[in-house]
Amino acid sequence: MSDFISYLFAIFVVTPLQAELTDRLQGMPSAELIQAGRACISAEGPRLLQMAHENWGWAAANALGVSAGLVDPVTLLSTQNGHCGLVRNALMNEAGEDA
């Protein structure tokens, strides 16, 4: 069952997260930021899948939240990972400027 939950989480969260990061970072002027985005998702994808595998409730809540647009998938990125921190800060600042 947990493999099924992890599979659904990958479909509904990790894959869209990767696509959204790619789309949102394309508009950024920094090649360094784009590289950080690639490194971040390479590290975070497996971590997020492991979390989904270990905690079905967390996985279901976040999958539904991301799918419904209630949860910004960028907030699922680890603040412990330097690449993800750089990407997360840039995207959160961008979102704050758009508001």
Coordinates of C-alpha atoms in Angstrom, one line a residue:
M1 CA 0.0 0.0 0.0
S2 CA 2.8 2.4 0.8
D3 CA 4.3 1.9 -2.6
F4 CA 1.0 2.8 -4.1
I5 CA 0.9 6.0 -2.0
S6 CA 4.4 6.9 -3.0
Y7 CA 3.6 6.3 -6.6
L8 CA 0.6 8.6 -6.4
F9 CA 2.6 11.2 -4.5
A10 CA 5.2 11.1 -7.3
I11 CA 2.5 11.6 -9.9
F12 CA 0.7 14.4 -8.1
V13 CA 3.5 16.2 -6.3
V14 CA 7.0 15.4 -7.4
T15 CA 6.5 15.5 -11.1
P16 CA 4.5 18.7 -11.0
L17 CA 7.0 20.2 -8.6
Q18 CA 9.8 19.5 -11.1
A19 CA 7.8 21.0 -14.0
E20 CA 6.9 24.1 -11.9
L21 CA 10.4 24.7 -10.8
T22 CA 11.6 24.5 -14.4
D23 CA 8.9 26.8 -15.6
R24 CA 9.4 29.4 -12.9
L25 CA 13.1 29.4 -13.0
Q26 CA 13.2 29.9 -16.8
G27 CA 12.1 33.5 -16.2
M28 CA 15.0 34.1 -13.8
P29 CA 18.1 35.8 -15.2
S30 CA 20.6 33.6 -13.3
A31 CA 22.0 30.5 -14.8
E32 CA 23.3 29.7 -11.3
L33 CA 19.7 29.6 -10.1
I34 CA 18.6 27.3 -12.8
Q35 CA 21.5 24.9 -11.9
A36 CA 20.5 25.1 -8.3
G37 CA 17.0 24.2 -9.3
R38 CA 18.2 21.1 -11.1
A39 CA 20.4 20.1 -8.1
C40 CA 17.5 20.7 -5.7
I41 CA 15.0 18.6 -7.4
S42 CA 17.6 15.8 -7.9
A43 CA 18.1 15.7 -4.1
E44 CA 14.5 16.5 -3.0
G45 CA 12.6 14.1 -5.3
P46 CA 13.9 11.0 -3.5
R47 CA 13.5 12.7 0.0
L48 CA 9.9 13.6 -0.7
L49 CA 9.1 10.1 -2.0
Q50 CA 10.7 8.6 1.2
M51 CA 8.6 11.0 3.3
A52 CA 5.4 10.0 1.4
H53 CA 6.3 6.3 1.9
E54 CA 6.7 6.8 5.6
N55 CA 3.8 9.1 6.3
W56 CA 0.7 8.4 4.2
G57 CA -1.3 11.2 5.9
W58 CA 1.3 13.8 5.0
A59 CA 1.5 12.5 1.5
A60 CA -2.3 12.5 1.0
A61 CA -2.7 16.0 2.5
N62 CA 0.1 17.5 0.4
A63 CA -0.9 15.7 -2.8
L64 CA -4.5 17.0 -2.5
G65 CA -3.2 20.5 -1.5
V66 CA -0.9 20.8 -4.4
S67 CA -3.5 19.4 -6.9
A68 CA -6.1 21.8 -5.6
G69 CA -3.7 24.8 -5.7
L70 CA -3.9 25.2 -1.9
V71 CA -0.3 24.3 -1.3
D72 CA 2.6 25.9 -3.2
P73 CA 4.9 22.9 -4.0
V74 CA 7.9 25.1 -3.4
T75 CA 7.1 25.1 0.3
L76 CA 7.8 21.3 0.3
L77 CA 11.5 21.9 -0.6
S78 CA 13.9 21.4 2.3
T79 CA 15.5 24.5 3.8
Q80 CA 18.4 22.3 4.9
N81 CA 19.6 21.8 1.3
G82 CA 21.6 24.9 0.1
H83 CA 20.4 24.6 -3.5
C84 CA 16.8 24.3 -2.4
G85 CA 17.2 27.2 -0.1
L86 CA 18.5 29.4 -2.9
V87 CA 15.6 28.4 -5.2
R88 CA 13.0 28.6 -2.5
N89 CA 14.0 32.1 -1.5
A90 CA 14.2 33.3 -5.1
L91 CA 10.7 31.9 -5.9
M92 CA 9.1 33.1 -2.6
N93 CA 10.5 36.6 -3.2
E94 CA 9.2 36.5 -6.7
A95 CA 5.8 35.5 -5.5
G96 CA 5.9 38.3 -2.9
E97 CA 6.7 40.9 -5.6
D98 CA 3.8 39.7 -7.8
A99 CA 1.3 40.2 -4.9

